[in-house]
């Protein structure tokens, strides 16, 4: 027969054990949530920018603004210029100026190459137009001669001149086509120059947004 006191003691021990386990899980859950909260808080803390890096970013920001606006010179912040005696600041300013010069030289070189193609296309257009003018003059003369031969009832001359007329008409049409192609090429190249300038501004604008994001101390994606 089971001793009532022992049964009571066993029940009490089970209750204590159950309570202990529950407290253990409770603390674990509490610490787990605290850990998650700690990680979340850490992730929300913005990334700070070192002072030297900030100077470089301010110089880059000024450079990119000049590039987007198409300004001739970079308008550096007065606070940055006031510290130009600092070698690090002087270096940041010099690098920004050099990069702007390099970027513009690259765009200018590409633009100059396109301008040369435009010049060549215009020369082709002028050549074809001149050729067409001459051919049309010859065609007009041939048509007059054929008309005169028809009035004379000279079938041999009419046939011979007729062949000349057809050749001149074909050549004149070819010259007109060549002029049209060259003229279209000029338009396409001119549009390409406009796109080149816009692409440079767009790229600078995107980079400017990234630099300003860094200056705000946040990570840019």
PDB file of C-alpha atoms in Angstrom:
ATOM      1  CA  UNK A   1       0.000   0.000   0.000  1.00  0.00           C
ATOM      2  CA  UNK A   2       1.362   3.394  -1.025  1.00  0.00           C
ATOM      3  CA  UNK A   3       2.287   5.781   1.724  1.00  0.00           C
ATOM      4  CA  UNK A   4       0.127   8.956   1.447  1.00  0.00           C
ATOM      5  CA  UNK A   5       3.006  11.129   2.573  1.00  0.00           C
ATOM      6  CA  UNK A   6       5.279   9.722  -0.117  1.00  0.00           C
ATOM      7  CA  UNK A   7       2.589  10.253  -2.747  1.00  0.00           C
ATOM      8  CA  UNK A   8       2.191  13.837  -1.625  1.00  0.00           C
ATOM      9  CA  UNK A   9       5.940  14.357  -1.694  1.00  0.00           C
ATOM     10  CA  UNK A  10       6.200  12.863  -5.188  1.00  0.00           C
ATOM     11  CA  UNK A  11       3.415  15.070  -6.451  1.00  0.00           C
ATOM     12  CA  UNK A  12       5.092  18.128  -4.973  1.00  0.00           C
ATOM     13  CA  UNK A  13       8.406  17.219  -6.612  1.00  0.00           C
ATOM     14  CA  UNK A  14       6.671  16.805  -9.973  1.00  0.00           C
ATOM     15  CA  UNK A  15       5.018  20.201  -9.582  1.00  0.00           C
ATOM     16  CA  UNK A  16       8.363  21.800  -8.709  1.00  0.00           C
ATOM     17  CA  UNK A  17      10.030  20.171 -11.689  1.00  0.00           C
ATOM     18  CA  UNK A  18       7.249  21.287 -14.012  1.00  0.00           C
ATOM     19  CA  UNK A  19       7.448  24.819 -12.659  1.00  0.00           C
ATOM     20  CA  UNK A  20      11.207  24.856 -13.101  1.00  0.00           C
ATOM     21  CA  UNK A  21      10.933  23.677 -16.697  1.00  0.00           C
ATOM     22  CA  UNK A  22       8.295  26.300 -17.441  1.00  0.00           C
ATOM     23  CA  UNK A  23      10.452  29.040 -15.927  1.00  0.00           C
ATOM     24  CA  UNK A  24      13.416  27.818 -17.956  1.00  0.00           C
ATOM     25  CA  UNK A  25      11.439  27.954 -21.203  1.00  0.00           C
ATOM     26  CA  UNK A  26      10.059  31.325 -20.210  1.00  0.00           C
ATOM     27  CA  UNK A  27      13.530  32.776 -19.666  1.00  0.00           C
ATOM     28  CA  UNK A  28      14.758  31.208 -22.896  1.00  0.00           C
ATOM     29  CA  UNK A  29      11.880  32.750 -24.814  1.00  0.00           C
ATOM     30  CA  UNK A  30      12.481  36.085 -23.112  1.00  0.00           C
ATOM     31  CA  UNK A  31      16.179  36.045 -23.912  1.00  0.00           C
ATOM     32  CA  UNK A  32      15.445  34.869 -27.446  1.00  0.00           C
ATOM     33  CA  UNK A  33      13.084  37.767 -28.087  1.00  0.00           C
ATOM     34  CA  UNK A  34      15.562  40.156 -26.533  1.00  0.00           C
ATOM     35  CA  UNK A  35      18.259  38.816 -28.840  1.00  0.00           C
ATOM     36  CA  UNK A  36      16.053  39.293 -31.883  1.00  0.00           C
ATOM     37  CA  UNK A  37      15.167  42.809 -30.755  1.00  0.00           C
ATOM     38  CA  UNK A  38      18.845  43.553 -30.231  1.00  0.00           C
ATOM     39  CA  UNK A  39      19.670  42.403 -33.780  1.00  0.00           C
ATOM     40  CA  UNK A  40      16.806  44.427 -35.211  1.00  0.00           C
ATOM     41  CA  UNK A  41      17.987  47.522 -33.374  1.00  0.00           C
ATOM     42  CA  UNK A  42      21.520  46.976 -34.606  1.00  0.00           C
ATOM     43  CA  UNK A  43      20.287  46.697 -38.195  1.00  0.00           C
ATOM     44  CA  UNK A  44      18.428  49.986 -37.829  1.00  0.00           C
ATOM     45  CA  UNK A  45      21.526  51.852 -36.713  1.00  0.00           C
ATOM     46  CA  UNK A  46      22.745  53.881 -39.725  1.00  0.00           C
ATOM     47  CA  UNK A  47      26.261  53.365 -40.967  1.00  0.00           C
ATOM     48  CA  UNK A  48      28.378  56.333 -39.954  1.00  0.00           C
ATOM     49  CA  UNK A  49      30.859  57.946 -42.327  1.00  0.00           C
ATOM     50  CA  UNK A  50      34.374  58.805 -41.155  1.00  0.00           C
ATOM     51  CA  UNK A  51      35.375  62.468 -41.249  1.00  0.00           C
ATOM     52  CA  UNK A  52      37.995  61.963 -43.968  1.00  0.00           C
ATOM     53  CA  UNK A  53      35.553  59.978 -46.066  1.00  0.00           C
ATOM     54  CA  UNK A  54      32.909  62.678 -45.568  1.00  0.00           C
ATOM     55  CA  UNK A  55      35.280  65.316 -46.968  1.00  0.00           C
ATOM     56  CA  UNK A  56      35.834  63.184 -50.053  1.00  0.00           C
ATOM     57  CA  UNK A  57      32.100  62.621 -50.458  1.00  0.00           C
ATOM     58  CA  UNK A  58      31.335  66.353 -50.162  1.00  0.00           C
ATOM     59  CA  UNK A  59      33.911  67.055 -52.865  1.00  0.00           C
ATOM     60  CA  UNK A  60      32.398  64.315 -55.029  1.00  0.00           C
ATOM     61  CA  UNK A  61      28.916  65.697 -54.446  1.00  0.00           C
ATOM     62  CA  UNK A  62      30.016  69.124 -55.679  1.00  0.00           C
ATOM     63  CA  UNK A  63      31.692  67.552 -58.699  1.00  0.00           C
ATOM     64  CA  UNK A  64      28.595  65.552 -59.630  1.00  0.00           C
ATOM     65  CA  UNK A  65      26.316  68.583 -59.245  1.00  0.00           C
ATOM     66  CA  UNK A  66      28.544  70.453 -61.699  1.00  0.00           C
ATOM     67  CA  UNK A  67      28.407  67.505 -64.091  1.00  0.00           C
ATOM     68  CA  UNK A  68      24.616  67.237 -63.893  1.00  0.00           C
ATOM     69  CA  UNK A  69      24.117  70.993 -64.311  1.00  0.00           C
ATOM     70  CA  UNK A  70      26.759  71.321 -67.019  1.00  0.00           C
ATOM     71  CA  UNK A  71      28.584  73.984 -64.994  1.00  0.00           C
ATOM     72  CA  UNK A  72      32.033  75.095 -66.111  1.00  0.00           C
ATOM     73  CA  UNK A  73      33.500  74.893 -62.607  1.00  0.00           C
ATOM     74  CA  UNK A  74      32.821  72.990 -59.396  1.00  0.00           C
ATOM     75  CA  UNK A  75      31.171  74.950 -56.580  1.00  0.00           C
ATOM     76  CA  UNK A  76      32.727  73.294 -53.532  1.00  0.00           C
ATOM     77  CA  UNK A  77      31.061  73.895 -50.134  1.00  0.00           C
ATOM     78  CA  UNK A  78      32.546  76.952 -48.360  1.00  0.00           C
ATOM     79  CA  UNK A  79      33.175  74.840 -45.252  1.00  0.00           C
ATOM     80  CA  UNK A  80      35.284  72.471 -47.341  1.00  0.00           C
ATOM     81  CA  UNK A  81      37.201  75.277 -49.042  1.00  0.00           C
ATOM     82  CA  UNK A  82      37.910  76.841 -45.647  1.00  0.00           C
ATOM     83  CA  UNK A  83      39.823  73.684 -44.720  1.00  0.00           C
ATOM     84  CA  UNK A  84      41.778  73.497 -47.952  1.00  0.00           C
ATOM     85  CA  UNK A  85      44.992  73.749 -45.967  1.00  0.00           C
ATOM     86  CA  UNK A  86      44.316  70.232 -44.720  1.00  0.00           C
ATOM     87  CA  UNK A  87      46.209  67.864 -47.065  1.00  0.00           C
ATOM     88  CA  UNK A  88      43.344  65.370 -47.044  1.00  0.00           C
ATOM     89  CA  UNK A  89      40.821  68.061 -47.999  1.00  0.00           C
ATOM     90  CA  UNK A  90      43.133  69.475 -50.664  1.00  0.00           C
ATOM     91  CA  UNK A  91      43.518  65.984 -52.102  1.00  0.00           C
ATOM     92  CA  UNK A  92      39.744  65.420 -52.157  1.00  0.00           C
ATOM     93  CA  UNK A  93      39.210  68.720 -53.999  1.00  0.00           C
ATOM     94  CA  UNK A  94      41.995  68.035 -56.493  1.00  0.00           C
ATOM     95  CA  UNK A  95      40.709  64.523 -57.201  1.00  0.00           C
ATOM     96  CA  UNK A  96      37.179  65.827 -57.787  1.00  0.00           C
ATOM     97  CA  UNK A  97      38.461  68.451 -60.231  1.00  0.00           C
ATOM     98  CA  UNK A  98      40.614  65.894 -62.028  1.00  0.00           C
ATOM     99  CA  UNK A  99      37.755  63.433 -62.321  1.00  0.00           C
ATOM    100  CA  UNK A 100      35.443  66.092 -63.760  1.00  0.00           C
ATOM    101  CA  UNK A 101      38.098  66.975 -66.339  1.00  0.00           C
ATOM    102  CA  UNK A 102      38.573  63.301 -67.206  1.00  0.00           C
ATOM    103  CA  UNK A 103      34.833  62.647 -67.522  1.00  0.00           C
ATOM    104  CA  UNK A 104      34.353  65.658 -69.764  1.00  0.00           C
ATOM    105  CA  UNK A 105      37.391  64.791 -71.869  1.00  0.00           C
ATOM    106  CA  UNK A 106      35.998  61.293 -72.423  1.00  0.00           C
ATOM    107  CA  UNK A 107      32.599  62.623 -73.488  1.00  0.00           C
ATOM    108  CA  UNK A 108      34.231  65.305 -75.657  1.00  0.00           C
ATOM    109  CA  UNK A 109      36.404  62.725 -77.416  1.00  0.00           C
ATOM    110  CA  UNK A 110      33.382  60.578 -78.213  1.00  0.00           C
ATOM    111  CA  UNK A 111      31.433  63.638 -79.345  1.00  0.00           C
ATOM    112  CA  UNK A 112      34.310  64.735 -81.594  1.00  0.00           C
ATOM    113  CA  UNK A 113      34.340  61.298 -83.191  1.00  0.00           C
ATOM    114  CA  UNK A 114      30.625  61.589 -83.937  1.00  0.00           C
ATOM    115  CA  UNK A 115      31.099  65.118 -85.296  1.00  0.00           C
ATOM    116  CA  UNK A 116      33.691  63.779 -87.729  1.00  0.00           C
ATOM    117  CA  UNK A 117      31.182  61.189 -88.918  1.00  0.00           C
ATOM    118  CA  UNK A 118      28.578  63.931 -89.354  1.00  0.00           C
ATOM    119  CA  UNK A 119      31.047  65.962 -91.410  1.00  0.00           C
ATOM    120  CA  UNK A 120      31.716  62.954 -93.634  1.00  0.00           C
ATOM    121  CA  UNK A 121      27.994  62.238 -94.035  1.00  0.00           C
ATOM    122  CA  UNK A 122      27.313  65.855 -94.986  1.00  0.00           C
ATOM    123  CA  UNK A 123      30.123  65.707 -97.542  1.00  0.00           C
ATOM    124  CA  UNK A 124      28.527  62.573 -99.016  1.00  0.00           C
ATOM    125  CA  UNK A 125      25.166  64.324 -99.114  1.00  0.00           C
ATOM    126  CA  UNK A 126      26.669  67.324-100.911  1.00  0.00           C
ATOM    127  CA  UNK A 127      28.418  65.036-103.397  1.00  0.00           C
ATOM    128  CA  UNK A 128      25.243  63.109-104.200  1.00  0.00           C
ATOM    129  CA  UNK A 129      23.220  66.315-104.480  1.00  0.00           C
ATOM    130  CA  UNK A 130      25.763  67.807-106.889  1.00  0.00           C
ATOM    131  CA  UNK A 131      25.764  64.619-108.940  1.00  0.00           C
ATOM    132  CA  UNK A 132      21.987  64.575-109.047  1.00  0.00           C
ATOM    133  CA  UNK A 133      21.920  68.204-110.200  1.00  0.00           C
ATOM    134  CA  UNK A 134      24.321  67.481-113.054  1.00  0.00           C
ATOM    135  CA  UNK A 135      22.448  64.317-114.049  1.00  0.00           C
ATOM    136  CA  UNK A 136      19.123  66.145-114.056  1.00  0.00           C
ATOM    137  CA  UNK A 137      20.582  68.812-116.349  1.00  0.00           C
ATOM    138  CA  UNK A 138      21.850  66.130-118.732  1.00  0.00           C
ATOM    139  CA  UNK A 139      18.513  64.356-118.493  1.00  0.00           C
ATOM    140  CA  UNK A 140      16.689  67.543-119.452  1.00  0.00           C
ATOM    141  CA  UNK A 141      18.940  67.991-122.469  1.00  0.00           C
ATOM    142  CA  UNK A 142      18.453  64.361-123.512  1.00  0.00           C
ATOM    143  CA  UNK A 143      14.689  64.695-123.271  1.00  0.00           C
ATOM    144  CA  UNK A 144      14.812  67.769-125.507  1.00  0.00           C
ATOM    145  CA  UNK A 145      16.945  65.934-128.066  1.00  0.00           C
ATOM    146  CA  UNK A 146      14.602  62.965-128.026  1.00  0.00           C
ATOM    147  CA  UNK A 147      11.626  65.248-128.552  1.00  0.00           C
ATOM    148  CA  UNK A 148      13.409  66.857-131.505  1.00  0.00           C
ATOM    149  CA  UNK A 149      14.182  63.421-132.966  1.00  0.00           C
ATOM    150  CA  UNK A 150      10.549  62.440-132.624  1.00  0.00           C
ATOM    151  CA  UNK A 151       9.525  65.589-134.478  1.00  0.00           C
ATOM    152  CA  UNK A 152      11.982  64.688-137.228  1.00  0.00           C
ATOM    153  CA  UNK A 153      10.527  61.188-137.292  1.00  0.00           C
ATOM    154  CA  UNK A 154      13.984  59.728-136.713  1.00  0.00           C
ATOM    155  CA  UNK A 155      13.326  56.390-134.970  1.00  0.00           C
ATOM    156  CA  UNK A 156      17.006  55.467-134.786  1.00  0.00           C
ATOM    157  CA  UNK A 157      17.868  58.681-132.945  1.00  0.00           C
ATOM    158  CA  UNK A 158      14.782  58.336-130.753  1.00  0.00           C
ATOM    159  CA  UNK A 159      15.841  54.847-129.703  1.00  0.00           C
ATOM    160  CA  UNK A 160      19.462  55.830-129.045  1.00  0.00           C
ATOM    161  CA  UNK A 161      18.513  58.925-127.072  1.00  0.00           C
ATOM    162  CA  UNK A 162      15.849  56.928-125.238  1.00  0.00           C
ATOM    163  CA  UNK A 163      18.532  54.587-123.898  1.00  0.00           C
ATOM    164  CA  UNK A 164      20.531  57.598-122.708  1.00  0.00           C
ATOM    165  CA  UNK A 165      17.430  58.979-121.004  1.00  0.00           C
ATOM    166  CA  UNK A 166      16.821  55.733-119.128  1.00  0.00           C
ATOM    167  CA  UNK A 167      20.448  55.576-117.998  1.00  0.00           C
ATOM    168  CA  UNK A 168      20.384  59.191-116.817  1.00  0.00           C
ATOM    169  CA  UNK A 169      17.107  58.636-114.978  1.00  0.00           C
ATOM    170  CA  UNK A 170      18.523  55.604-113.164  1.00  0.00           C
ATOM    171  CA  UNK A 171      21.722  57.455-112.257  1.00  0.00           C
ATOM    172  CA  UNK A 172      19.775  60.488-111.030  1.00  0.00           C
ATOM    173  CA  UNK A 173      17.550  58.252-108.899  1.00  0.00           C
ATOM    174  CA  UNK A 174      20.644  56.576-107.434  1.00  0.00           C
ATOM    175  CA  UNK A 175      22.160  59.950-106.598  1.00  0.00           C
ATOM    176  CA  UNK A 176      18.912  61.051-104.943  1.00  0.00           C
ATOM    177  CA  UNK A 177      18.860  57.864-102.876  1.00  0.00           C
ATOM    178  CA  UNK A 178      22.486  58.370-101.840  1.00  0.00           C
ATOM    179  CA  UNK A 179      21.743  61.938-100.764  1.00  0.00           C
ATOM    180  CA  UNK A 180      18.727  60.786 -98.746  1.00  0.00           C
ATOM    181  CA  UNK A 181      20.763  58.084 -96.995  1.00  0.00           C
ATOM    182  CA  UNK A 182      23.535  60.542 -96.150  1.00  0.00           C
ATOM    183  CA  UNK A 183      21.026  63.093 -94.871  1.00  0.00           C
ATOM    184  CA  UNK A 184      19.375  60.458 -92.671  1.00  0.00           C
ATOM    185  CA  UNK A 185      22.785  59.531 -91.337  1.00  0.00           C
ATOM    186  CA  UNK A 186      23.404  63.149 -90.357  1.00  0.00           C
ATOM    187  CA  UNK A 187      20.149  63.203 -88.399  1.00  0.00           C
ATOM    188  CA  UNK A 188      20.928  59.934 -86.635  1.00  0.00           C
ATOM    189  CA  UNK A 189      24.400  61.076 -85.625  1.00  0.00           C
ATOM    190  CA  UNK A 190      23.095  64.424 -84.388  1.00  0.00           C
ATOM    191  CA  UNK A 191      20.570  62.599 -82.201  1.00  0.00           C
ATOM    192  CA  UNK A 192      23.378  60.386 -80.930  1.00  0.00           C
ATOM    193  CA  UNK A 193      25.285  63.445 -79.728  1.00  0.00           C
ATOM    194  CA  UNK A 194      22.214  64.582 -77.806  1.00  0.00           C
ATOM    195  CA  UNK A 195      21.830  61.121 -76.247  1.00  0.00           C
ATOM    196  CA  UNK A 196      25.510  61.070 -75.331  1.00  0.00           C
ATOM    197  CA  UNK A 197      25.204  64.289 -73.344  1.00  0.00           C
ATOM    198  CA  UNK A 198      22.008  63.092 -71.660  1.00  0.00           C
ATOM    199  CA  UNK A 199      23.546  59.728 -70.775  1.00  0.00           C
ATOM    200  CA  UNK A 200      26.460  61.489 -69.089  1.00  0.00           C
ATOM    201  CA  UNK A 201      24.081  63.632 -67.021  1.00  0.00           C
ATOM    202  CA  UNK A 202      21.934  60.620 -66.107  1.00  0.00           C
ATOM    203  CA  UNK A 203      24.961  58.624 -64.938  1.00  0.00           C
ATOM    204  CA  UNK A 204      26.154  61.576 -62.848  1.00  0.00           C
ATOM    205  CA  UNK A 205      22.669  61.974 -61.370  1.00  0.00           C
ATOM    206  CA  UNK A 206      22.576  58.329 -60.264  1.00  0.00           C
ATOM    207  CA  UNK A 207      26.034  58.589 -58.737  1.00  0.00           C
ATOM    208  CA  UNK A 208      25.023  61.818 -57.002  1.00  0.00           C
ATOM    209  CA  UNK A 209      22.094  60.047 -55.334  1.00  0.00           C
ATOM    210  CA  UNK A 210      24.451  57.349 -54.048  1.00  0.00           C
ATOM    211  CA  UNK A 211      26.918  59.899 -52.680  1.00  0.00           C
ATOM    212  CA  UNK A 212      24.171  61.814 -50.899  1.00  0.00           C
ATOM    213  CA  UNK A 213      22.864  58.575 -49.453  1.00  0.00           C
ATOM    214  CA  UNK A 214      26.319  57.859 -48.048  1.00  0.00           C
ATOM    215  CA  UNK A 215      26.484  61.357 -46.599  1.00  0.00           C
ATOM    216  CA  UNK A 216      23.194  60.758 -44.825  1.00  0.00           C
ATOM    217  CA  UNK A 217      24.841  57.750 -43.224  1.00  0.00           C
ATOM    218  CA  UNK A 218      22.603  55.164 -44.845  1.00  0.00           C
ATOM    219  CA  UNK A 219      23.473  52.330 -47.142  1.00  0.00           C
ATOM    220  CA  UNK A 220      22.441  52.846 -50.754  1.00  0.00           C
ATOM    221  CA  UNK A 221      21.222  49.894 -52.754  1.00  0.00           C
TER     222      UNK A 221
END
